Coordinates of C-alpha atoms in Angstrom, one line a residue:
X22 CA 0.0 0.0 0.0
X23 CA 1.0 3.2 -1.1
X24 CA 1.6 6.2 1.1
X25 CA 0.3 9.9 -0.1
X26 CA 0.5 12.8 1.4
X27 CA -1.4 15.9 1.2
X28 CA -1.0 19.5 1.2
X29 CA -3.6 22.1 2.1
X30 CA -3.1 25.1 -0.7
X31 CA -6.0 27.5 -0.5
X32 CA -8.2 25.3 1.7
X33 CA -8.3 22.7 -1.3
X34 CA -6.3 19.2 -0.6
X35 CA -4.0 17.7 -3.3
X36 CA -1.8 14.9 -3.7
X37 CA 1.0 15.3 -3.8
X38 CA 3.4 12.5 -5.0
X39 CA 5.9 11.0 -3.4
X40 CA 8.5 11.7 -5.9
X41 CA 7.8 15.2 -5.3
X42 CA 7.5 14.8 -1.9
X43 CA 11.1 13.3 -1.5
X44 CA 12.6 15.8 -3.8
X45 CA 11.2 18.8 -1.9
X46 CA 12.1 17.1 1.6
X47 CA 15.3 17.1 -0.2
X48 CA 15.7 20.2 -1.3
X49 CA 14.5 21.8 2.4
X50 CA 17.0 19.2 4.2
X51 CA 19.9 21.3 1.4
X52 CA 17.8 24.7 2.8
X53 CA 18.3 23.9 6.4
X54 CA 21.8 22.8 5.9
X55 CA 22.9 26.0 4.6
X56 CA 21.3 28.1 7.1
X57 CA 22.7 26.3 9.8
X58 CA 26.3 26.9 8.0
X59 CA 25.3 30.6 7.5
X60 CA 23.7 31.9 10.6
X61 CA 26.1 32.0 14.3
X62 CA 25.4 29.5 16.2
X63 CA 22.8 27.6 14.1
X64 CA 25.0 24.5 13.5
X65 CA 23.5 22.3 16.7
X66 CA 20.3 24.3 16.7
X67 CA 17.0 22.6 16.0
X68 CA 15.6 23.6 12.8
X69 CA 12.6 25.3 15.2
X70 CA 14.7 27.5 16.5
X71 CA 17.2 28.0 13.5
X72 CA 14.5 29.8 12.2
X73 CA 14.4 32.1 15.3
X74 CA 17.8 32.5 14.9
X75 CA 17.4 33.7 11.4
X76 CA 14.9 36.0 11.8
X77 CA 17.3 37.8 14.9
X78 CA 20.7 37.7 12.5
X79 CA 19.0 39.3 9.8
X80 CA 17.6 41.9 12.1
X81 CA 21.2 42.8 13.6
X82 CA 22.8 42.8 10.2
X83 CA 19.7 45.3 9.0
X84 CA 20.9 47.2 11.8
X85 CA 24.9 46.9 11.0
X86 CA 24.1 48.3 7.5
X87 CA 22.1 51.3 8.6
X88 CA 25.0 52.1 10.8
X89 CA 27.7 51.8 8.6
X90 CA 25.3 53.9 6.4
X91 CA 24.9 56.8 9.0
X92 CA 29.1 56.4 10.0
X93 CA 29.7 56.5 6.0
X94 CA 27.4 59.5 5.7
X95 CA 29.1 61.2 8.2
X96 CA 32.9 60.9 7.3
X97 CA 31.7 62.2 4.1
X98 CA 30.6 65.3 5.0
X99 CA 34.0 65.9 7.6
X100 CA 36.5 68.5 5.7
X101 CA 39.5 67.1 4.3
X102 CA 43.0 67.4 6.2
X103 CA 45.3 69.7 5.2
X104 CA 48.0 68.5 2.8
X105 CA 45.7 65.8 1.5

């Protein structure tokens, strides 16, 4: 007997097939793996809370940029040294 899953899209059920099923179980396991190489401290973290972890890493590199922005903005408008 053959197993099937099914995926809610829209509030309608489909099949879907396990072919597909095992190549996009695939191709999230491949997903995962990077973003546990990518993120600090996602490498023993649960996929759960990789996520979490995720979401926080892209907020304090947001914030990085918007600082080296403002810092870059500023050195900018300083006058240049004399003799330069």
């Amino acid at each position: 007997m053959e197993m099937r899953r099914l995926a809610v899209s829209g509030g309608r059920r489909r099949r879907i097939r396990p072919a597909a099923a095992r190549r996009s179980g695939v191709a999230l396991r491949r997903k995962v793996r990077e973003l546990r190489r990518l993120v600090p401290g996602g490498e023993g973290a649960p996929a759960r809370s990789l996520l979490v972890r995720t979401a926080d890493y892209i907020v304090r590199l947001k914030a990085r940029v918007e600082l080296l922005r403002a810092l870059s903005a500023l050195y900018d408008e300083l006058p240049l040294p004399a003799g330069a």
